[in-house]
Coordinates of N, CA and C in Angstrom, one line a residue:
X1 N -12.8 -20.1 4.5 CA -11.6 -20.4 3.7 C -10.4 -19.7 4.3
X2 N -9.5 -20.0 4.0 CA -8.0 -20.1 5.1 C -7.6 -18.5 3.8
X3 N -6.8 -17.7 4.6 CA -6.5 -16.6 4.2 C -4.9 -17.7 3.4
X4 N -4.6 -16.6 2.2 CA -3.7 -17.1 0.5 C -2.4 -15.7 1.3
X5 N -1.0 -16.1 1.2 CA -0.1 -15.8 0.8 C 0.7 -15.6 -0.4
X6 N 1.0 -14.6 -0.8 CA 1.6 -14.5 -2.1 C 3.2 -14.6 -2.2
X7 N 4.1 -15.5 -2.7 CA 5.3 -15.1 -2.4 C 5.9 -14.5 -4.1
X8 N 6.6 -13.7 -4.0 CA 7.4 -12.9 -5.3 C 8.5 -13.3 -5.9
X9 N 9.1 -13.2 -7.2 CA 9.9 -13.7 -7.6 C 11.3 -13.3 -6.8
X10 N 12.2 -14.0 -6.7 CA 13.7 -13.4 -5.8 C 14.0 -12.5 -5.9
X11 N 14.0 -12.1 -7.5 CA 14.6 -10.9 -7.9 C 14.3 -10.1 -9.1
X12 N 14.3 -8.8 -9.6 CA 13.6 -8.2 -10.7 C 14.2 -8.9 -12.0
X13 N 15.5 -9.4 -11.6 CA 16.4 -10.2 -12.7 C 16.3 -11.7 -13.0
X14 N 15.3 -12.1 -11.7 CA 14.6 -13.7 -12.1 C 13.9 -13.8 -13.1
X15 N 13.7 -14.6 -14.2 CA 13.1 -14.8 -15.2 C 11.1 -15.1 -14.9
X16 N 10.4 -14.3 -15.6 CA 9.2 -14.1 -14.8 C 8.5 -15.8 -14.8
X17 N 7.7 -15.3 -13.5 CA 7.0 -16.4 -13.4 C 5.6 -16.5 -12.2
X18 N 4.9 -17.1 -12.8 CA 3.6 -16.6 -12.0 C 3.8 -16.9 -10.5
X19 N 2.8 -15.8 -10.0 CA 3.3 -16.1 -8.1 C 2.7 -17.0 -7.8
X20 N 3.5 -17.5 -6.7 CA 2.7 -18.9 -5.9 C 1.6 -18.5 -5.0
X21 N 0.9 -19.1 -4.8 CA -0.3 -19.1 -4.1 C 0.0 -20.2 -2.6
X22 N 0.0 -19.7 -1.3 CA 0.1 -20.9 -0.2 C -1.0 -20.6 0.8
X23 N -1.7 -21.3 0.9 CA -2.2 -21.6 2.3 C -1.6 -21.9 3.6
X24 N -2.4 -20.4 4.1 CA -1.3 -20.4 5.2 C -2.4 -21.4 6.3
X25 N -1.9 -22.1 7.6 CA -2.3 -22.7 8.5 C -2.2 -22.0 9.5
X26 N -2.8 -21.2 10.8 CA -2.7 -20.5 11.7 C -2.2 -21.9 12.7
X27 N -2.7 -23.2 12.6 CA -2.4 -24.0 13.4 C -0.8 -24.8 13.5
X28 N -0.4 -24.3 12.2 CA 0.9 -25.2 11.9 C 2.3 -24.6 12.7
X29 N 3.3 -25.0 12.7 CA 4.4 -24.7 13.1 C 5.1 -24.0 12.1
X30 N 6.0 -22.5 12.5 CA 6.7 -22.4 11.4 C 7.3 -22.8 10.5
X31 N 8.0 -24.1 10.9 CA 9.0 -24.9 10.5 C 8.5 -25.4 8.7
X32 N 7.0 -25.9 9.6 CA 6.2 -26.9 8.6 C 5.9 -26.3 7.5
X33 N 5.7 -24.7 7.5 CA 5.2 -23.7 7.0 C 6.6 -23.2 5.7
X34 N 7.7 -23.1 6.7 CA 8.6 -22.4 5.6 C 8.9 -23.0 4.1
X35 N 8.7 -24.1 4.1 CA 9.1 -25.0 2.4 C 7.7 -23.8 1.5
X36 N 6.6 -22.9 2.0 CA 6.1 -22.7 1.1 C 6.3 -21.2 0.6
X37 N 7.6 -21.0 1.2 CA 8.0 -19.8 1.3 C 9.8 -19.8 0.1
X38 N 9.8 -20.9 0.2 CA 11.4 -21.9 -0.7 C 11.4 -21.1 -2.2
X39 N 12.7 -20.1 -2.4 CA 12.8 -19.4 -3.3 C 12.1 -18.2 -3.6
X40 N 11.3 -18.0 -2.3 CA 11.0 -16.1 -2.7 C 11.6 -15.1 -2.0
X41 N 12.4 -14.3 -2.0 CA 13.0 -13.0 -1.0 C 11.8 -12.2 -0.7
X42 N 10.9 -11.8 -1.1 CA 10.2 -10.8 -0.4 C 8.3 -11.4 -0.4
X43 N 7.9 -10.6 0.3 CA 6.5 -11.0 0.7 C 5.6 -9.8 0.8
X44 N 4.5 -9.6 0.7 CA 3.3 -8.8 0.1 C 2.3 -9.4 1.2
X45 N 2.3 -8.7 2.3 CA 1.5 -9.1 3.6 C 0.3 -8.1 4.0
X46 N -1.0 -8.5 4.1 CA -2.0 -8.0 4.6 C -2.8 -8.7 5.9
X47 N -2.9 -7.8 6.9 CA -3.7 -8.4 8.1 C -4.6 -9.5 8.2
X48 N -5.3 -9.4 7.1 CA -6.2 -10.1 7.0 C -5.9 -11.2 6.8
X49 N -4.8 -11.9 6.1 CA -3.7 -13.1 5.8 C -3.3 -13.9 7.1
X50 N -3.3 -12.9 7.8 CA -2.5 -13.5 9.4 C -3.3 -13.4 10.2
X51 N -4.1 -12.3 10.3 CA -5.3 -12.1 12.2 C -4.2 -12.1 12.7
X52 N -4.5 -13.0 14.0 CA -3.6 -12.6 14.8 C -2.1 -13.7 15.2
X53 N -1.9 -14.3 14.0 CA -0.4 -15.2 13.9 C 0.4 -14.5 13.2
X54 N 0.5 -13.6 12.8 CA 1.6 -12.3 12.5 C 2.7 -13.3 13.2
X55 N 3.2 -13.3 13.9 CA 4.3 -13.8 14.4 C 4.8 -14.9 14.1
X56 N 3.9 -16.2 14.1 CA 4.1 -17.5 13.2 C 4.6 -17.4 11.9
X57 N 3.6 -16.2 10.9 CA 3.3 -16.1 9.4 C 5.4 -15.8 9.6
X58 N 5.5 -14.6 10.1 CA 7.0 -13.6 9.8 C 8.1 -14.7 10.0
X59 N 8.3 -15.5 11.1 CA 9.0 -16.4 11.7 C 8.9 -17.7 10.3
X60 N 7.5 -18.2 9.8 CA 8.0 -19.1 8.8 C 8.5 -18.8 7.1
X61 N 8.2 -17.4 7.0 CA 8.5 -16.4 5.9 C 10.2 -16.7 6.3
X62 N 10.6 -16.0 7.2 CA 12.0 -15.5 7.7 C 12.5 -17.3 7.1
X63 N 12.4 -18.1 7.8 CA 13.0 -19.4 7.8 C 12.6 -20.0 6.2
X64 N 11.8 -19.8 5.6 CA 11.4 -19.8 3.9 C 12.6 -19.1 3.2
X65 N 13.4 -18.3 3.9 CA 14.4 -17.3 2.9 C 13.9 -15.8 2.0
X66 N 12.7 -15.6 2.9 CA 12.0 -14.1 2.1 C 13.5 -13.4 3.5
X67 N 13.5 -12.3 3.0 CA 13.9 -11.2 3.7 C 13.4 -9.6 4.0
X68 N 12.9 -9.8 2.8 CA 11.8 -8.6 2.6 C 10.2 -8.5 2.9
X69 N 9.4 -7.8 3.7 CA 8.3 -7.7 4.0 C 7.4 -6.2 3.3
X70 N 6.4 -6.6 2.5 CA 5.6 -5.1 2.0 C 4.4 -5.8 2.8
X71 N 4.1 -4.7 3.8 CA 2.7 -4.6 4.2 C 1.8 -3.8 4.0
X72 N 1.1 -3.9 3.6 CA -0.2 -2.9 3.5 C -0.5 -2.5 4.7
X73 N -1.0 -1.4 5.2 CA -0.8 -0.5 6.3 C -2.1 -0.1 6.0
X74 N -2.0 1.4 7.0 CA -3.4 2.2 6.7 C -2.7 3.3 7.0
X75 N -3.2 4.7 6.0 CA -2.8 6.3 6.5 C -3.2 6.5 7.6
X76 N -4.0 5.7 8.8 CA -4.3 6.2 9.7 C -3.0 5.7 11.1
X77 N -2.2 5.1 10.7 CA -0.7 5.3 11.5 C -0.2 6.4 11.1
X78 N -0.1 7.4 11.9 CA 1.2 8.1 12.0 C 0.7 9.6 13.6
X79 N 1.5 10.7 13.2 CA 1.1 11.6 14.3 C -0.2 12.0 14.1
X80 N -0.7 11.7 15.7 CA -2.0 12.1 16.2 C -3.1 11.4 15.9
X81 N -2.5 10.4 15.4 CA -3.6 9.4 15.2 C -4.3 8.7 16.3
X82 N -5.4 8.6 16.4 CA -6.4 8.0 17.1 C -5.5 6.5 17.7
X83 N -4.7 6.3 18.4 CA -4.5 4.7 19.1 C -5.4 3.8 19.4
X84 N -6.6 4.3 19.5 CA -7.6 3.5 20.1 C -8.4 2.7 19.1
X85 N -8.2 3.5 17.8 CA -9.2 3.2 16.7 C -8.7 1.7 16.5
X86 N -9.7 0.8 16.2 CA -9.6 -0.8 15.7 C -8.4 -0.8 14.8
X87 N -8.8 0.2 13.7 CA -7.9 0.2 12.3 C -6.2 0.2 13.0
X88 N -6.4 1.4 13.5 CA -4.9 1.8 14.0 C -4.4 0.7 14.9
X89 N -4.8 0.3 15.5 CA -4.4 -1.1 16.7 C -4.0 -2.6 16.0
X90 N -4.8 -2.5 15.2 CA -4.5 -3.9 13.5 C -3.4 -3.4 13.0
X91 N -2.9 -2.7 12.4 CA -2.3 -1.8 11.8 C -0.7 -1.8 12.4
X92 N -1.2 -1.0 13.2 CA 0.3 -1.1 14.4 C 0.5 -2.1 15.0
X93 N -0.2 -2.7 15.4 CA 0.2 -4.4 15.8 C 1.4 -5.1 14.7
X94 N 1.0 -5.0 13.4 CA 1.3 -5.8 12.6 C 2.8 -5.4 12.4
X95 N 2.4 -4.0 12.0 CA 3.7 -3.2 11.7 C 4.7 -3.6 12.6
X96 N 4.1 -3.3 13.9 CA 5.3 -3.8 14.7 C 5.8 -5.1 15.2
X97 N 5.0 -6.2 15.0 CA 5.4 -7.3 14.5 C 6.7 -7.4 13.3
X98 N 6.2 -6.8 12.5 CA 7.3 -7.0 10.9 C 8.6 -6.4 11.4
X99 N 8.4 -5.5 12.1 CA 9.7 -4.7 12.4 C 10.6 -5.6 13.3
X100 N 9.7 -6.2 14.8 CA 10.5 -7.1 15.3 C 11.3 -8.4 14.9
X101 N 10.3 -9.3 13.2 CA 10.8 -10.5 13.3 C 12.1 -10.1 12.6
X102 N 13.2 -9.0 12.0 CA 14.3 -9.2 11.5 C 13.8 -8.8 10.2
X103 N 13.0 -8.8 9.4 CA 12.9 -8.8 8.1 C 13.1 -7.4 7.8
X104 N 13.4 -7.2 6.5 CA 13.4 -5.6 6.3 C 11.7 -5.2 5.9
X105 N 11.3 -4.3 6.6 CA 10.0 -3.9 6.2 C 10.1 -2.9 5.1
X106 N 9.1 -2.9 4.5 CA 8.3 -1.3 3.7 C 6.6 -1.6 4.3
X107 N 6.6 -0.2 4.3 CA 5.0 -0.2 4.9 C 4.4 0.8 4.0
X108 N 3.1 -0.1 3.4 CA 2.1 1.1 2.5 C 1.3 1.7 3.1
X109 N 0.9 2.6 3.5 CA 0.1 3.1 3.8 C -0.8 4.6 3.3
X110 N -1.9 3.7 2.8 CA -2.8 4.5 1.8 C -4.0 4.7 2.9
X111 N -4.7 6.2 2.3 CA -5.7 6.2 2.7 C -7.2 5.8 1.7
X112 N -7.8 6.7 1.4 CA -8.8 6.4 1.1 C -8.7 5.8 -0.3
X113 N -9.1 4.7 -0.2 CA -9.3 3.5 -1.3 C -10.6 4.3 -2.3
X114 N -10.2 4.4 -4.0 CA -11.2 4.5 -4.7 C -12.4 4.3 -4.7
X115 N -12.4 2.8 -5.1 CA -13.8 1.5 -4.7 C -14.0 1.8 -3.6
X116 N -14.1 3.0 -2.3 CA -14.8 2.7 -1.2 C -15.8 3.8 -1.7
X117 N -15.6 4.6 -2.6 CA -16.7 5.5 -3.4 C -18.2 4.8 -3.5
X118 N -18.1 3.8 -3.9 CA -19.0 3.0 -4.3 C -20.4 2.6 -3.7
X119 N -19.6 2.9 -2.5 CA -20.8 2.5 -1.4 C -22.3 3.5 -1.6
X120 N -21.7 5.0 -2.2 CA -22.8 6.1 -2.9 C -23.6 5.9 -3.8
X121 N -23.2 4.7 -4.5 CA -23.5 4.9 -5.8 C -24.9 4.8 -6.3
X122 N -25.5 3.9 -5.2 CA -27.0 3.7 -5.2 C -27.9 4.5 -5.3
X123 N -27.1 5.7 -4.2 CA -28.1 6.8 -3.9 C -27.8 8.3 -4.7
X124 N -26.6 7.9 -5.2 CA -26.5 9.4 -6.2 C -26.8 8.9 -7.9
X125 N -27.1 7.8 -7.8 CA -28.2 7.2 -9.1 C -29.4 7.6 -8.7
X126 N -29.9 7.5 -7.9 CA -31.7 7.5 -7.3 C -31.6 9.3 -7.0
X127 N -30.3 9.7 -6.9 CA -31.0 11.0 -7.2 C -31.0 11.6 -5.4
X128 N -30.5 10.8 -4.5 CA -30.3 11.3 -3.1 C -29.3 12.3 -3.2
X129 N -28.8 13.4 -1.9 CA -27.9 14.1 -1.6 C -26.8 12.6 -0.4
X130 N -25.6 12.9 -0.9 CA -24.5 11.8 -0.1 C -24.0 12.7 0.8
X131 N -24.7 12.5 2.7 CA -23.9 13.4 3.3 C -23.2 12.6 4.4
X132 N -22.1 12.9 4.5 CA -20.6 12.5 5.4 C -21.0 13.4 6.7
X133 N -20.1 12.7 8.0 CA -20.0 13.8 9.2 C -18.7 14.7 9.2
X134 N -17.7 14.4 8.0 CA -17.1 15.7 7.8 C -17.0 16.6 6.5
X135 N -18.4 17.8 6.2 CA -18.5 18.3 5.2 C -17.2 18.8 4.6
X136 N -16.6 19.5 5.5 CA -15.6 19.8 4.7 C -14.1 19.5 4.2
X137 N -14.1 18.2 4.7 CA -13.1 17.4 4.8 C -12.2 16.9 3.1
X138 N -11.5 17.2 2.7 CA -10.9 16.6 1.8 C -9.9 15.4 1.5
X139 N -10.4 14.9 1.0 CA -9.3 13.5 0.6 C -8.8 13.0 -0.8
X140 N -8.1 12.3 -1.0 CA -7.6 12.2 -2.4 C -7.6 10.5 -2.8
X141 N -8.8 10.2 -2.7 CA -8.8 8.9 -2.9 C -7.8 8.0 -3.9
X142 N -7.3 6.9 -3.6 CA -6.5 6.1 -4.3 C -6.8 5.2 -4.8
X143 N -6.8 4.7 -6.4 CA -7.3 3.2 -7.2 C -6.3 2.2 -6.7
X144 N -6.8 1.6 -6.3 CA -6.5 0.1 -6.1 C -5.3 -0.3 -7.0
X145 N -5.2 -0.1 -8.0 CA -4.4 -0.5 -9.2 C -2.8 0.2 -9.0
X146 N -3.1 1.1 -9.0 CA -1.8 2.3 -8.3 C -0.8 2.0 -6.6
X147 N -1.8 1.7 -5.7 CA -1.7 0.8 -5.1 C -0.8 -0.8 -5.0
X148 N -1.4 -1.1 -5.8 CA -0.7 -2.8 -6.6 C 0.3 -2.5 -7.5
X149 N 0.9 -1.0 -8.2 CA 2.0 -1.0 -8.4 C 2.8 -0.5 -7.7
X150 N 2.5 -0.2 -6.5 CA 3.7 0.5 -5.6 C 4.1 -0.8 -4.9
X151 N 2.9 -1.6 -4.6 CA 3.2 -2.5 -3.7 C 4.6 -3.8 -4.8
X152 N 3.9 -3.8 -6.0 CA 5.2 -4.9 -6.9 C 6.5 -4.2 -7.0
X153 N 6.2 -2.6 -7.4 CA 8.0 -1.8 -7.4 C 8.3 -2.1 -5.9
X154 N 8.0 -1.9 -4.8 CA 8.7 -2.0 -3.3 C 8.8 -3.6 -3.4
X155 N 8.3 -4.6 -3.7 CA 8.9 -6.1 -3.3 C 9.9 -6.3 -4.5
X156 N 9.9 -5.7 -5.7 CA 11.1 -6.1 -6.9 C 12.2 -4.8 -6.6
X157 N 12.1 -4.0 -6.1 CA 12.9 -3.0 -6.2 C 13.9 -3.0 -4.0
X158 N 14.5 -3.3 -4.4 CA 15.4 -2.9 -2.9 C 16.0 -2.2 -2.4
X159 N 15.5 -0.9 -3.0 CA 15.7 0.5 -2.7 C 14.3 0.6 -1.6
X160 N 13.7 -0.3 -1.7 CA 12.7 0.6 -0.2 C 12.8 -0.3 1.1
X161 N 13.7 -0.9 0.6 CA 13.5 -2.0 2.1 C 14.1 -1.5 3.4
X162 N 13.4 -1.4 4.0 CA 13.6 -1.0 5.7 C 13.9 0.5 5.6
X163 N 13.0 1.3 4.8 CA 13.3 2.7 4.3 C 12.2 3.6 5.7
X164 N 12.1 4.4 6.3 CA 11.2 4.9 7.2 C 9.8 5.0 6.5
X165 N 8.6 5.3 7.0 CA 7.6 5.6 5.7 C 7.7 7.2 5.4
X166 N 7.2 7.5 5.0 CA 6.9 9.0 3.9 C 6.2 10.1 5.2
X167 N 6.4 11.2 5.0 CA 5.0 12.4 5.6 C 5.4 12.3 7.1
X168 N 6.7 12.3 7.3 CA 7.3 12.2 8.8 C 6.4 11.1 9.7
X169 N 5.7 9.8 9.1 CA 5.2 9.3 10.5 C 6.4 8.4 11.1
X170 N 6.4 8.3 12.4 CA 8.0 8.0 12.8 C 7.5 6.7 13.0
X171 N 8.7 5.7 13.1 CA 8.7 4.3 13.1 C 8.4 4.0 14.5
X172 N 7.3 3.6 15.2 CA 7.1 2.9 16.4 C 8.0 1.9 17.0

């Protein structure tokens, strides 16, 4: 099934109205693409959406009349991070894509997702010990939901557009 774009209302002062839903075409031309972008300023963008037409998706966004880009990211961009890691290469690719097509970015970058808890759950019901390769490692996992409201305040609010991200990671 073809990865769903979301586009957002223009403005926090537009009168509400449910988001559109577009199928994006990896094969299509921007051009053909931008009418499904007609009347939204900002966009709510995940890798998984684009693979690897990041460039097509931004280029028929841009020509659609979005200006604003929220990407979901990963905490694992910033200093000292692993470059080699898959995550971080997807990640920074994208990022730096958004940065080049003109659009103003915000970039989220969360680390450890709530629901990835889950994956224990089997074995701390049955009564197993859950052991990780870093015992002593701490993290502060994040719900999903919390998440999905930072991500709706950054695409209605334009106080974060093209803002650096948070925790000194520097903009590539």
């Amino acid at each position: 099934m073809p990865p769903e774009t979301w586009a957002a209302p223009s403005s926090p002062s537009s009168p509400p109205r449910p988001p559109r839903s577009a199928r994006f075409d990896p094969a299509a031309e921007p051009a053909d693409l931008a009418p499904l972008f007609d009347g939204a300023s900002a966009l709510f963008l995940h890798a998984a959406a684009v693979g690897e037409h990041g460039d097509a998706a931004l280029a028929a966004t841009r020509e659609g009349g979005v200006r604003h880009v929220v990407k979901l990211s990963s905490g694992i961009i910033g200093k000292g991070a692993d470059e080699t890691n898959p995550i971080h290469v997807m990640h920074a690719d994208l990022e730096e894509r958004v940065r080049r097509s003109g659009l103003a970015p915000t970039f989220l970058r969360p680390n450890a997702f709530a629901t990835n808890s889950f994956q224990w759950a089997d074995r701390i019901r049955a009564g197993d010990t859950v052991r990780g390769p870093f015992a002593g490692a701490l993290t502060a996992p994040i719900h999903e939901a919390d998440i999905a409201s930072v991500a709706a305040r950054a695409l209605l609010d334009d106080g974060h557009r093209g803002r650096p991200p948070p925790h000194g990671a520097p903009p590539r």
